[in-house]
mmCIF file of C-alpha atoms in Angstrom:
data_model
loop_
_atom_site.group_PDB
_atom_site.id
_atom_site.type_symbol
_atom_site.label_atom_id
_atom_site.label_comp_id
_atom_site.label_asym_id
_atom_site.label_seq_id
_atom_site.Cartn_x
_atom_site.Cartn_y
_atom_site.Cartn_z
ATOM 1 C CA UNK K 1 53.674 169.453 -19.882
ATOM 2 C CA UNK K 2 57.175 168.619 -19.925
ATOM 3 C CA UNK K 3 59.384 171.929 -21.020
ATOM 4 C CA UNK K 4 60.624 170.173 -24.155
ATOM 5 C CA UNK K 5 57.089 169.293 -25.340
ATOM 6 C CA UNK K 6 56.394 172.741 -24.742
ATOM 7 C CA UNK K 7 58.691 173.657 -27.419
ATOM 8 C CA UNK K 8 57.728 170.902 -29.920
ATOM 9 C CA UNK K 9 54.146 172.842 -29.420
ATOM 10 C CA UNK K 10 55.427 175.714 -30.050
ATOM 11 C CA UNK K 11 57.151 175.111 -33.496
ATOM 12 C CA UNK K 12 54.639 174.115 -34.735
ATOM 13 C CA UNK K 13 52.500 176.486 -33.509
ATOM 14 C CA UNK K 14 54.880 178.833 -35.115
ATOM 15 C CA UNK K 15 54.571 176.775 -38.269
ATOM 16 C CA UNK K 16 50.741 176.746 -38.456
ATOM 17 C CA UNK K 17 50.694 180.704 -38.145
ATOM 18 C CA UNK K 18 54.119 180.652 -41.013
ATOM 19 C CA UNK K 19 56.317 182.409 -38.392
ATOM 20 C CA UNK K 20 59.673 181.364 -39.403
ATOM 21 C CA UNK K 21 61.542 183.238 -37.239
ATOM 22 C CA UNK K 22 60.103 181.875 -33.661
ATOM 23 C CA UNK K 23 60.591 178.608 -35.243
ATOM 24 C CA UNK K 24 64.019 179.288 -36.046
ATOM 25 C CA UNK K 25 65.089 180.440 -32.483
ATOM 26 C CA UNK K 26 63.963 177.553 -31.148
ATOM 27 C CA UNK K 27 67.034 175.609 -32.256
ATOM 28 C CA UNK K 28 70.093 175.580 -31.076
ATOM 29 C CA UNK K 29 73.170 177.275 -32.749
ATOM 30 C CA UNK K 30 74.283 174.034 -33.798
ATOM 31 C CA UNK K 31 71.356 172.359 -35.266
ATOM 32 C CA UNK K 32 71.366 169.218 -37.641
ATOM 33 C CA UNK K 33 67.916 169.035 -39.554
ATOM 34 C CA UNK K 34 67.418 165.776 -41.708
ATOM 35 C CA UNK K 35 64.432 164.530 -43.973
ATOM 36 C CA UNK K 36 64.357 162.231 -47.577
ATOM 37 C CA UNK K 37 63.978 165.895 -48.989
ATOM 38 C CA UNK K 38 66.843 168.212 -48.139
ATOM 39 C CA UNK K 39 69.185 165.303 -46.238
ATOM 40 C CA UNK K 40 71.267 166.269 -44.177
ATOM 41 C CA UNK K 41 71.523 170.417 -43.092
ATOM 42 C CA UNK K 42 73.517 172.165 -40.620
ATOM 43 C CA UNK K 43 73.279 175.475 -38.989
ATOM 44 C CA UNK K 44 72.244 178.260 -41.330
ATOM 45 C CA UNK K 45 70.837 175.772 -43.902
ATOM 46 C CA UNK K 46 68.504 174.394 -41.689
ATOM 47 C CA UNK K 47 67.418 177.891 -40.786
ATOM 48 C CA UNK K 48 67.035 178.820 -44.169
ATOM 49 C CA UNK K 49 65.243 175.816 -45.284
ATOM 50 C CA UNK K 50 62.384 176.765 -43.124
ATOM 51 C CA UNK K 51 62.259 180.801 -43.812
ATOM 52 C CA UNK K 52 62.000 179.553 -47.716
ATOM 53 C CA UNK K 53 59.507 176.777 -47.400
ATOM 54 C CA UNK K 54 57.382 179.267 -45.512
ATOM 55 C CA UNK K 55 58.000 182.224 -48.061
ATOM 56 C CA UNK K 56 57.420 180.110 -50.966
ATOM 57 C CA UNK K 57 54.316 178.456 -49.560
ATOM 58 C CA UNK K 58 51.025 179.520 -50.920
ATOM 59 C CA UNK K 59 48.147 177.164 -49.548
ATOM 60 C CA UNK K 60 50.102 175.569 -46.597
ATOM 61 C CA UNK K 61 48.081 173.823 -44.252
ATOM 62 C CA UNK K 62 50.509 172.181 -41.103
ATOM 63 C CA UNK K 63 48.551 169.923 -38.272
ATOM 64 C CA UNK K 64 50.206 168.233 -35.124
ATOM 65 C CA UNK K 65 50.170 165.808 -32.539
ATOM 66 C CA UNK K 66 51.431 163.309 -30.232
ATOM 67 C CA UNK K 67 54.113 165.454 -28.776
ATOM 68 C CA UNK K 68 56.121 163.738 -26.312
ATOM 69 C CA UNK K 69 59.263 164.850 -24.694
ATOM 70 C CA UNK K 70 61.523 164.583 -21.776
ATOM 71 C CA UNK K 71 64.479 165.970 -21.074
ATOM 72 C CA UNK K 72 67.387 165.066 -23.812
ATOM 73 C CA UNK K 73 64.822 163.790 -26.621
ATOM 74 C CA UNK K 74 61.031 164.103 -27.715
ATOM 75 C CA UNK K 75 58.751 163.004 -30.759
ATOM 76 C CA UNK K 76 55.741 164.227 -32.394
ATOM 77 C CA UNK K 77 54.008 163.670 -35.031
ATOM 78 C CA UNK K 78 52.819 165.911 -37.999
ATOM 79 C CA UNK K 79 51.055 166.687 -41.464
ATOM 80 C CA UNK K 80 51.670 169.503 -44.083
ATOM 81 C CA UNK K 81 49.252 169.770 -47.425
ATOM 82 C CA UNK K 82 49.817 172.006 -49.894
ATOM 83 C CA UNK K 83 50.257 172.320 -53.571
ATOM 84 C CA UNK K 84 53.948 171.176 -54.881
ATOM 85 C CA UNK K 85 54.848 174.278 -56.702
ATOM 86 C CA UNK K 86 56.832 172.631 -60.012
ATOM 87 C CA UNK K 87 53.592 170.680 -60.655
ATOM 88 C CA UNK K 88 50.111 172.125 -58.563
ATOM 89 C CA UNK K 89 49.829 168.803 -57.319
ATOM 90 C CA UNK K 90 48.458 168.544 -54.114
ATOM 91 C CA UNK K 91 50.315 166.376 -51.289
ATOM 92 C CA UNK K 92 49.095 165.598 -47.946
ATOM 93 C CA UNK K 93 52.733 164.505 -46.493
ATOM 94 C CA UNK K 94 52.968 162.324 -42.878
ATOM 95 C CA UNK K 95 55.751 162.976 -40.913
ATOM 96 C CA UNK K 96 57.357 162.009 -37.755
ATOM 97 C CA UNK K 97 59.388 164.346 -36.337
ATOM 98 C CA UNK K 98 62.135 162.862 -33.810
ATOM 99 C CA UNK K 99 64.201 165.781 -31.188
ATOM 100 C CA UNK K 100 67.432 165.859 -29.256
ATOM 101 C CA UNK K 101 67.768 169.046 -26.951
ATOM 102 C CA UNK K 102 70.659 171.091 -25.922
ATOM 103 C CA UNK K 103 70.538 173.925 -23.374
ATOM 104 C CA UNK K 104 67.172 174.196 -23.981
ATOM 105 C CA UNK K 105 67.043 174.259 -27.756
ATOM 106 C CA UNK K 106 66.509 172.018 -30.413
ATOM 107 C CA UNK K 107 69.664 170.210 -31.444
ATOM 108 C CA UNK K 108 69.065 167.388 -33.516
ATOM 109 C CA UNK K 109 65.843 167.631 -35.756
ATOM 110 C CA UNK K 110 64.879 164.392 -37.773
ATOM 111 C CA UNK K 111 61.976 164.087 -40.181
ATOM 112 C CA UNK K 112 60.337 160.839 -41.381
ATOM 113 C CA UNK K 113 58.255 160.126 -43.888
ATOM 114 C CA UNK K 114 58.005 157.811 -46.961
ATOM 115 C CA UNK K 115 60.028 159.459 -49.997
ATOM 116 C CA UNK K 116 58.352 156.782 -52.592
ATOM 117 C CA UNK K 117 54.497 158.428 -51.270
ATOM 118 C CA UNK K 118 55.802 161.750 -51.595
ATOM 119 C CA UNK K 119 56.955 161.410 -55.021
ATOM 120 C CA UNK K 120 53.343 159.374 -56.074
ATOM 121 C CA UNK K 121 51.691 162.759 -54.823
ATOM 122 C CA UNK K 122 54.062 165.362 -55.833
ATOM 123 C CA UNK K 123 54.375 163.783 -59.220
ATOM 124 C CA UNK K 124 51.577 161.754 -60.178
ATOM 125 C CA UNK K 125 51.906 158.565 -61.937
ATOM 126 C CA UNK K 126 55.626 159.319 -62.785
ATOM 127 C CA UNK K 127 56.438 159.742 -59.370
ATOM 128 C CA UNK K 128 54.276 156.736 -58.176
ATOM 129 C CA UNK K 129 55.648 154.246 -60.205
ATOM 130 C CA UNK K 130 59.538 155.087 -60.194
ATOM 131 C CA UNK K 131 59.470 156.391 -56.514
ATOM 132 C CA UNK K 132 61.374 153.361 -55.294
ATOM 133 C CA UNK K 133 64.030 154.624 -57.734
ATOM 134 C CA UNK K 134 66.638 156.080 -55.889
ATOM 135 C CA UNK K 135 68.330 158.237 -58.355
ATOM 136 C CA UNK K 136 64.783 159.888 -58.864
ATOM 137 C CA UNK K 137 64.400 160.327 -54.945
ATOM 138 C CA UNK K 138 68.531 161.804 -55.506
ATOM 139 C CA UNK K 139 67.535 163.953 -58.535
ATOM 140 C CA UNK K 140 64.601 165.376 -55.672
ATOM 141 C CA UNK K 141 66.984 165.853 -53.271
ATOM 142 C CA UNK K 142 69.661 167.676 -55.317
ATOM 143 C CA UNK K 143 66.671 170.081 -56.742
ATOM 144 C CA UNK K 144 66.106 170.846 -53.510
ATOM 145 C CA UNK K 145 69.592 171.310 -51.880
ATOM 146 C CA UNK K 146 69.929 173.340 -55.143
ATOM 147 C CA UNK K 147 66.897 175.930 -54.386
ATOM 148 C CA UNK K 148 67.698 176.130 -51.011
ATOM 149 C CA UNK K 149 71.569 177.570 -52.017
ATOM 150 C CA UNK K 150 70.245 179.801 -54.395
ATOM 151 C CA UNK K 151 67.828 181.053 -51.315
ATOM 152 C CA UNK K 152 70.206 181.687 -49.341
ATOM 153 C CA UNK K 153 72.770 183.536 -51.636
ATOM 154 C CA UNK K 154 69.559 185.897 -52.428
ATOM 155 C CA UNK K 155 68.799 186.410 -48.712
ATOM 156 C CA UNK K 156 73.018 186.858 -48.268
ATOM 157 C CA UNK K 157 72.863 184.355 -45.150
#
């Protein structure tokens, strides 16, 4: 196994077992995170993002698999159910993860999944039928970008 797949394993081996801080020293000083959730994060927000979603989660469930790597980029693929905390619905979310490394770190972090099946699970019907909306995937977004400030002015990072 290629060392950069070895580290794809092990974030989200870190994830599975809600250890934010191995996950979070596997990328680099300089990280850039992106998903249809958050956008786009740099350094500490990134960080943060995943210390909160694992302090805040409750029945978090994370899977993984085809991990590929070599030695700039890698790829893998990965699930996360749980209940969405502003509504108890439950979501079963497919992603696909893409990597660029750096010295040995994770530099570039990419999730992808669809925003418009999200929202139909998150929030039902509502979320289902205006999902293709953009300002409702925006008003998601900015919720979140929101949380994740006032998370990080309570842990003072």
């Amino acid at each position: 196994m290629h060392a950069n797949e070895q580290i794809i394993q092990k974030f989200y081996t870190a994830f599975q077992n809600k250890d934010g801080q191995t996950m979070v020293s596997l990328y680099h000083p300089e990280i850039e995170f992106q998903d249809p959730a958050f956008g786009h994060l740099k350094g500490k927000e990134a960080v943060a993002m995943w210390l909160m979603l694992i302090e805040k989660s409750q029945n978090l469930t994370i899977r993984f698999s085809n991990i590929k790597a070599d030695d700039t980029k890698g790829s893998a693929d990965w699930e996360a159910d749980y209940s969405f905390s502003k509504t108890g619905r439950t979501v079963q979310n497919k992603i696909h993860a893409n990597f660029t490394f750096k010295d040995g770190k994770i530099l570039i972090h990419k999730d992808h999944f669809s925003m418009w099946k999200w929202l139909g699970m998150a929030m039902g019907p509502i979320g289902y039928f205006l999902g293709w909306w953009p300002a409702l995937g925006n008003k998601v977004k900015k919720e979140a970008v929101t949380g994740l400030q006032l998370y990080m002015k309570r842990k003072r990072m």
